[in-house]
Amino acid sequence: MSPPLLGVEEEGQSNISVGASSASLDCLSQTGSGLKERNYLGLSDCSSVDSSTVSSLSEGNKDGLNLKATELRLGLPGFQSPERDSELCFLSSAKLDEKPLFPLLPSKEGVSSSPQKTVISGNKRGFSDTMDGFSETKNAVFTEGNWMFNANGADSETQQSAGQGKFPVNSGINVILSTRPTPNSGVKAFSVNEHSGPQTAMMKELPSKPLQGQPRATTATNLGHMKSSNNSSSAPAAKAQVVGWPPIRSFRKNSLATTSKNNDEVDGKPGSSALFVKVSMDGAPYLRKVDLRTYSAYQELSSALEKMFSCFTIGQCGSHGASGRELSESKLRDLLHGSEYVLTYEDKDGDWMLVGDVPWEMFIESCKRLKIMKSSDAIGLAPRAVEKSRNRN
Amino acid sequence: MAYSFPVEVLEHIFSFIDSDNDRNAVSLVCKSWYEIERWCRRKIFIGNCYAVTPRIMIRRFPELRSVSLKGKPHFADFNLVPEGWGGYVDPWVLAMGRAYPFLEELRLKRMVVSDEALEMVSKSFKNFKVLVLSSCEGFTTDGLASIAANCRNLRELDLRESDVEDLGGNWLSCFPESCTSLVSLNISCLGSDWSLQSLSALERLVGRSPNLRRLRLNRAVPLDKLANLLRRAPQLVELGTGTFSSELRPDVFSNLSGAFSGCKELKALSGFWDAVPSHLPAVYTICSGLTSLNLSDANIQSSDLVKLISECQNLQRLWVFDYIEDSGLEALAESCKNLQELRVFPSDPYAMEPNVTLTEQGLVAVSEGCPKLESVLYFCRQFTNNALFTIAKNRPNLTRFRLCIIEPRTPDYITLEPLDAGFGAIVQNCKELRRLSLSGLLTDRVFEHIGTHAKKLEMLSIAFAGDSDLGLYHVLSGCKSLRKLEIRDCPFGDKALLANAAKLETMRSLWMSSCLVSFEACKLLGQKMPRLNVEVIDERGPPDSRPESYPVEKLYIYRSVAGPRLDMPAFVWTMDEELALRLS
C-alpha cells in the first residue's frame, strides 16, 4: 500500500510526504503560515487542533487545520500490539494533573499523563523512587505556561485515547508551541524555554537521578532555564551547568583552572563546571564518562552506573530485547549488592580505593577515575581506604 | 575514443589532479576513466567512517598511499556523544594492513584508536611517514612507543588535541638514533609531568632532526629547556612552547631571547602555558615574521596582550582569550591589517557576571579594521542586531562565522529583540559563507533568512533556537550546499525531518539532540530511506520501552553505503526495516 516515497494518504493513515511534491509543500506552507501566526495560541485553538486531529483519525480527511495532513501516523497494519491497548486504557485513567509533564505527547493519548507508570510497567527500572521528586519538579516548572493542557486535554483524551493507538506527534508539538508567547524580550526569553522544559524533565528523569528540588543536567538539557523557573523552590548560588554548553573543548577548560597543573582525567574548572571522570568495568568493551557534579550522593552514582553497565554483566551488548535488558538490570543490581562487583576509584595520589568510605564532597574532589572491579580483585582495597581517610582527618 | 588513448598517458594526466572533487568527477566520465582513475588514486578522504566500509574502499582503490578518516560527530567535542558510541579505527587498520603495504599517511579525526592499532600501523606499513591523530582517544604513550620504534621513515607525528593516557615521556627514547627524518612533531596534548630523562630524549631527538619544521611541545617542557631546543632547531617554522613561566633570571631571559632571534623562519607560535607577562618580550625579535599566534592557553591580560600583538604586524591568525577585551581588539584592528582569522575564547564561561569587558564592540572594531578577515569564532556575553549589521556590511568576505553568546537565548541587549535580523544580514551579505554557528535569542525567522540566502553554507550549528518545525524546514529545503547540520535543544520535530528526508541523502550527516523528533519518526525514516543510517542514541534505555511519540534523546543520521553498523553499543539503535518489525 505504501508508495516508495512517503505520500499523503487518505484513509486516516497519513504520512509526511518526502521531497518537493506540491501537495506536501502546500500543506507545509499552510502549516507554516499557521505556525508563524501562531493561530493556536489559547485554549480554543488548542482544542480545535485536538478535535480536528481526533476527527481525522476516524474520517481521514484533511479539513480545517492543514496540520493533519502532515501528521505522522502509525501506518503499519497490525502495529498496535495488545499490550499497547491495555497501556492506553490504563493511562487514560491516570490523574490529569500529571499531564503537563509531557506536552510533547498529545494529551489525548493519555500517554503524557503518567509516563512513569508506562515506564514502570514496560521496564523494570527502579523509577518509583525518583518519581516523587519528579512530581515536585514538574509542579514547580509547570505552574506557568502549561495550564492549558489541563483544561483541554482531559476530555478529548479520555474519550479518544482508548483503542486509537495513533500517536500524532504533531498535535503535541503544536501544543508545545502554543505555550510559548512570541519572544520579544529578554524577560520573555525565560518562557521561551518552557517548551524544552517538559522534555528536559522527562529526559532527565528517566535515567533515574533523584531530584533534590534542584534538577541538574545530565544530558544536553536547557537546565539554566529550568532553574530560573524553579527559583521558588531553590536558589542556587552558582549557575547550573548545561552539558556541552558553552561549546568549549575540554582541553581548553583545563587551562582555565587557577592551579597551574591540572589533572588530565578531570575536565573543567573545579567548583562550577562539570566534572567528567571515566568509568571502566572489568570485561566491558568500552568505558563511559560520568559527570560527578550531577550527583550528590553515592546512591545516585551507584544507580546511574548500574544502569549504564547493566548490559555488560550478561553479555547483552547490542541486544535490543526488552526482556533481556530487564534481566540484566536486576541481575546487575543483585550482583552489585551481592558484592560480586565493587566500585572503586583512583584518587589524586594514584591509589585505588573503595568508593563510599569518605564523605561525598571529599570523594568528588579527589576522584580521578572510577572502576567497577570484581570483588575478588578488590580485596586489598578496603583497609587502605579507611586508613587513608583516617590520615586525612 | 578512450581505448585508443594509452592508459599510461591518462594516468600521467590524472596524476596532476589532486582535489578529491576533481578526481570524483574524472571517475564519472566513462567506465574506462573510472577504471584508470581508481587504480591511480593515491589519496582518499572519508568524512564519516561509517559511510563506507574498509572493504568497499579497498575494493575500489587498491593503491592508496594516504587515508584520512573522521569518526565521531562534531558535537562529541562538547561531551554530547556518550563514550563508547563508536568511531573505532581498529577494523580499518586491520584491513589496510593487509591491503596497503605501501601506505604512507594516516590522518584520523575524532576516532577511537587503540595501542594495538598503533602497533599494527607501525609494523604493517614499511614506508609509513605521516600519522595525524586529531581529537582522538583510546591510546596511551605505549602506542606511541611502537610508532617511534618501528617507523623508520617517520616524518610527521601530530597528536593535536587528542586524549592520550600519558604514562610518561619514555616513549621518546624509542625513536632510534638513526631516525633523522622528523619534519613535524606535535605532542602538545601530552602531560605536564615528565622526567629529566624524557626531556633529554626530546632534546636529542630534536637535535638529530635537521628537517624539523613544526614542533609543538607539551606543558612538561620547562622554559629553561626551551632555549636549548630552539638552538638545536633554528630552522623551525612553527613552535609551540611548553610552560612559559619560571624563575626568570636575567641570564635565562637573554638566553631565551637570543635563541628565539636565531629562529629566523618562525611563522607560528603557540603554547604559552602559565605565561608570565615579563617573559613575553623574549619573543619580540621574531614577532614581525609571525603569521599565526595562538595565545588561547595563556592567561595574559589585555595590556600585555596588546604589547605583544602590536609587534606582530603580519599576523594572519590570532587565537586568544577574552582577556584581550574590546580595547585590545581595537588595537588589533589598528596594527594587524592582514588578519584573516580571529578566535576569542571565554576565560570564565561559567561565571554569572562577565569578568572582562569583551562585547560586540570588539568584533565590530576588528571587522572594520581588518579587510581580510574571513574566519571568526567569538565567545561573548552580549550582542546586538546592529553590531551584526555592521559586521556583515564591513566584511562580506566572511567564510566562517561562529558567534557564541554564552547565555542561551540572549536577545539583543538594547532592543531586547531576537537576533534574527542580525544573522539574516550576515547570510545575506556574506555570500561565500561556508560555516555558521548561531546563538542568542532566535526565532524561525532566522532560519527563513538562512534558507533563502545561505546558498554556499556547508556547515550549520544551531542551539537553543527556533520556534517550530518551520525553522528546520527552511534550512533543509533552502540550503543547497548543506553538508553537516548539528542541532541541540531546539523545538524541531518530525514534520520537517520527514518532509525533507531526501535532502538528508545529499548531506554527510545530521545531528539532533534534545529536540522533539519522536521514535516513531525515526523508525519511519529508517525504514523508508535505506541509504541513511538513522541512529537513535538514548541512554534511558530501549526506545520501545517508551511510547512511540516520545522524543528520542539524540539522533544521528548519516548517509551510508555500508548499511547499519555492527559495532554499536547498547545505547545506540539503528532504525531499519528489520528493527522496526522486530520492535513492533
PDB file of C-alpha atoms in Angstrom, chain A residues 108-203:
ATOM      1  CA  LYS A 108      -5.482  12.842  24.122  1.00  0.00           C
ATOM      2  CA  GLU A 109      -3.226   9.914  24.070  1.00  0.00           C
ATOM      3  CA  GLY A 110      -3.196   9.627  27.743  1.00  0.00           C
ATOM      4  CA  VAL A 111       0.402   8.805  27.236  1.00  0.00           C
ATOM      5  CA  SER A 112       1.549  12.034  28.682  1.00  0.00           C
ATOM      6  CA  SER A 113      -0.405  11.625  31.796  1.00  0.00           C
ATOM      7  CA  SER A 114       1.787   9.136  33.503  1.00  0.00           C
ATOM      8  CA  PRO A 115       4.920   8.258  31.715  1.00  0.00           C
ATOM      9  CA  GLN A 116       6.325   6.969  34.886  1.00  0.00           C
ATOM     10  CA  LYS A 117       3.687   4.330  35.006  1.00  0.00           C
ATOM     11  CA  THR A 118       4.334   3.430  31.449  1.00  0.00           C
ATOM     12  CA  VAL A 119       7.918   3.076  32.164  1.00  0.00           C
ATOM     13  CA  ILE A 120       7.392   1.047  35.222  1.00  0.00           C
ATOM     14  CA  SER A 121       5.103  -1.365  33.549  1.00  0.00           C
ATOM     15  CA  GLY A 122       7.200  -1.783  30.478  1.00  0.00           C
ATOM     16  CA  ASN A 123      10.556  -1.673  32.052  1.00  0.00           C
ATOM     17  CA  LYS A 124      11.666  -2.840  35.398  1.00  0.00           C
ATOM     18  CA  ARG A 125      13.897   0.070  36.173  1.00  0.00           C
ATOM     19  CA  GLY A 126      13.617   1.480  39.608  1.00  0.00           C
ATOM     20  CA  PHE A 127      11.880   4.670  38.733  1.00  0.00           C
ATOM     21  CA  SER A 128       9.398   4.714  41.536  1.00  0.00           C
ATOM     22  CA  ASP A 129      11.795   6.272  43.955  1.00  0.00           C
ATOM     23  CA  THR A 130      12.570   9.065  41.557  1.00  0.00           C
ATOM     24  CA  MET A 131       9.072   9.833  40.574  1.00  0.00           C
ATOM     25  CA  ASP A 132       8.196  11.684  43.724  1.00  0.00           C
ATOM     26  CA  GLY A 133      10.981  14.085  43.224  1.00  0.00           C
ATOM     27  CA  PHE A 134       9.897  14.213  39.634  1.00  0.00           C
ATOM     28  CA  SER A 135       6.405  15.310  40.536  1.00  0.00           C
ATOM     29  CA  GLU A 136       7.821  18.068  42.657  1.00  0.00           C
ATOM     30  CA  THR A 137       9.855  19.416  39.869  1.00  0.00           C
ATOM     31  CA  LYS A 138       7.085  19.062  37.422  1.00  0.00           C
ATOM     32  CA  ASN A 139       4.786  21.123  39.562  1.00  0.00           C
ATOM     33  CA  ALA A 140       7.394  23.755  40.087  1.00  0.00           C
ATOM     34  CA  VAL A 141       8.225  24.043  36.458  1.00  0.00           C
ATOM     35  CA  PHE A 142       4.828  23.904  35.005  1.00  0.00           C
ATOM     36  CA  THR A 143       2.871  26.241  37.131  1.00  0.00           C
ATOM     37  CA  GLU A 144       3.165  28.648  34.298  1.00  0.00           C
ATOM     38  CA  GLY A 145       2.539  28.163  30.667  1.00  0.00           C
ATOM     39  CA  ASN A 146       1.194  24.662  30.582  1.00  0.00           C
ATOM     40  CA  TRP A 147      -2.031  25.246  32.299  1.00  0.00           C
ATOM     41  CA  MET A 148      -3.835  24.855  29.066  1.00  0.00           C
ATOM     42  CA  PHE A 149      -3.164  21.191  28.855  1.00  0.00           C
ATOM     43  CA  ASN A 150      -5.197  20.513  31.915  1.00  0.00           C
ATOM     44  CA  ALA A 151      -8.194  22.254  30.541  1.00  0.00           C
ATOM     45  CA  ASN A 152      -8.327  20.881  27.072  1.00  0.00           C
ATOM     46  CA  GLY A 153      -6.550  17.660  27.285  1.00  0.00           C
ATOM     47  CA  ALA A 154      -8.777  15.845  29.668  1.00  0.00           C
ATOM     48  CA  ASP A 155     -11.958  15.440  27.714  1.00  0.00           C
ATOM     49  CA  SER A 156     -10.701  14.574  24.312  1.00  0.00           C
ATOM     50  CA  GLU A 157      -8.115  12.393  25.830  1.00  0.00           C
ATOM     51  CA  THR A 158     -10.253  10.097  27.826  1.00  0.00           C
ATOM     52  CA  GLN A 159     -12.740   9.794  25.053  1.00  0.00           C
ATOM     53  CA  GLN A 160     -10.472   9.114  22.234  1.00  0.00           C
ATOM     54  CA  SER A 161      -7.395   7.598  23.645  1.00  0.00           C
ATOM     55  CA  ALA A 162      -8.514   4.086  24.150  1.00  0.00           C
ATOM     56  CA  GLY A 163      -8.307   1.900  21.162  1.00  0.00           C
ATOM     57  CA  GLN A 164      -6.997   4.544  18.861  1.00  0.00           C
ATOM     58  CA  GLY A 165      -3.439   3.622  19.006  1.00  0.00           C
ATOM     59  CA  LYS A 166      -2.414   6.577  16.966  1.00  0.00           C
ATOM     60  CA  PHE A 167       0.235   8.920  18.058  1.00  0.00           C
ATOM     61  CA  PRO A 168       0.007  12.072  16.091  1.00  0.00           C
ATOM     62  CA  VAL A 169       3.042  13.762  17.353  1.00  0.00           C
ATOM     63  CA  ASN A 170       2.286  16.969  15.630  1.00  0.00           C
ATOM     64  CA  SER A 171      -0.536  17.941  17.844  1.00  0.00           C
ATOM     65  CA  GLY A 172       1.845  17.523  20.669  1.00  0.00           C
ATOM     66  CA  ILE A 173       4.302  19.781  19.013  1.00  0.00           C
ATOM     67  CA  ASN A 174       1.705  22.373  18.245  1.00  0.00           C
ATOM     68  CA  VAL A 175       0.586  22.329  21.769  1.00  0.00           C
ATOM     69  CA  ILE A 176       4.073  22.969  22.944  1.00  0.00           C
ATOM     70  CA  LEU A 177       4.444  25.865  20.619  1.00  0.00           C
ATOM     71  CA  SER A 178       1.354  27.462  21.863  1.00  0.00           C
ATOM     72  CA  THR A 179       2.566  27.536  25.390  1.00  0.00           C
ATOM     73  CA  ARG A 180       5.209  29.935  24.406  1.00  0.00           C
ATOM     74  CA  PRO A 181       4.378  33.530  23.692  1.00  0.00           C
ATOM     75  CA  THR A 182       6.186  35.386  20.959  1.00  0.00           C
ATOM     76  CA  PRO A 183       9.656  36.035  22.182  1.00  0.00           C
ATOM     77  CA  ASN A 184      10.278  39.699  22.140  1.00  0.00           C
ATOM     78  CA  SER A 185      12.037  40.476  25.301  1.00  0.00           C
ATOM     79  CA  GLY A 186      14.762  39.248  27.491  1.00  0.00           C
ATOM     80  CA  VAL A 187      12.276  38.521  30.193  1.00  0.00           C
ATOM     81  CA  LYS A 188      10.118  36.532  27.886  1.00  0.00           C
ATOM     82  CA  ALA A 189      13.125  34.578  26.923  1.00  0.00           C
ATOM     83  CA  PHE A 190      12.567  32.612  30.036  1.00  0.00           C
ATOM     84  CA  SER A 191       9.173  31.438  28.984  1.00  0.00           C
ATOM     85  CA  VAL A 192      10.519  30.612  25.580  1.00  0.00           C
ATOM     86  CA  ASN A 193      12.400  27.874  27.236  1.00  0.00           C
ATOM     87  CA  GLU A 194       9.361  26.260  28.659  1.00  0.00           C
ATOM     88  CA  HIS A 195       8.901  24.126  25.670  1.00  0.00           C
ATOM     89  CA  SER A 196      12.087  22.362  26.289  1.00  0.00           C
ATOM     90  CA  GLY A 197      11.273  22.200  29.933  1.00  0.00           C
ATOM     91  CA  PRO A 198       8.950  19.258  29.827  1.00  0.00           C
ATOM     92  CA  GLN A 199      11.191  17.343  27.603  1.00  0.00           C
ATOM     93  CA  THR A 200      14.017  18.265  29.852  1.00  0.00           C
ATOM     94  CA  ALA A 201      12.230  16.968  32.852  1.00  0.00           C
ATOM     95  CA  MET A 202      11.267  13.780  31.176  1.00  0.00           C
ATOM     96  CA  MET A 203      14.501  13.019  29.583  1.00  0.00           C
TER      97      MET A 203
END
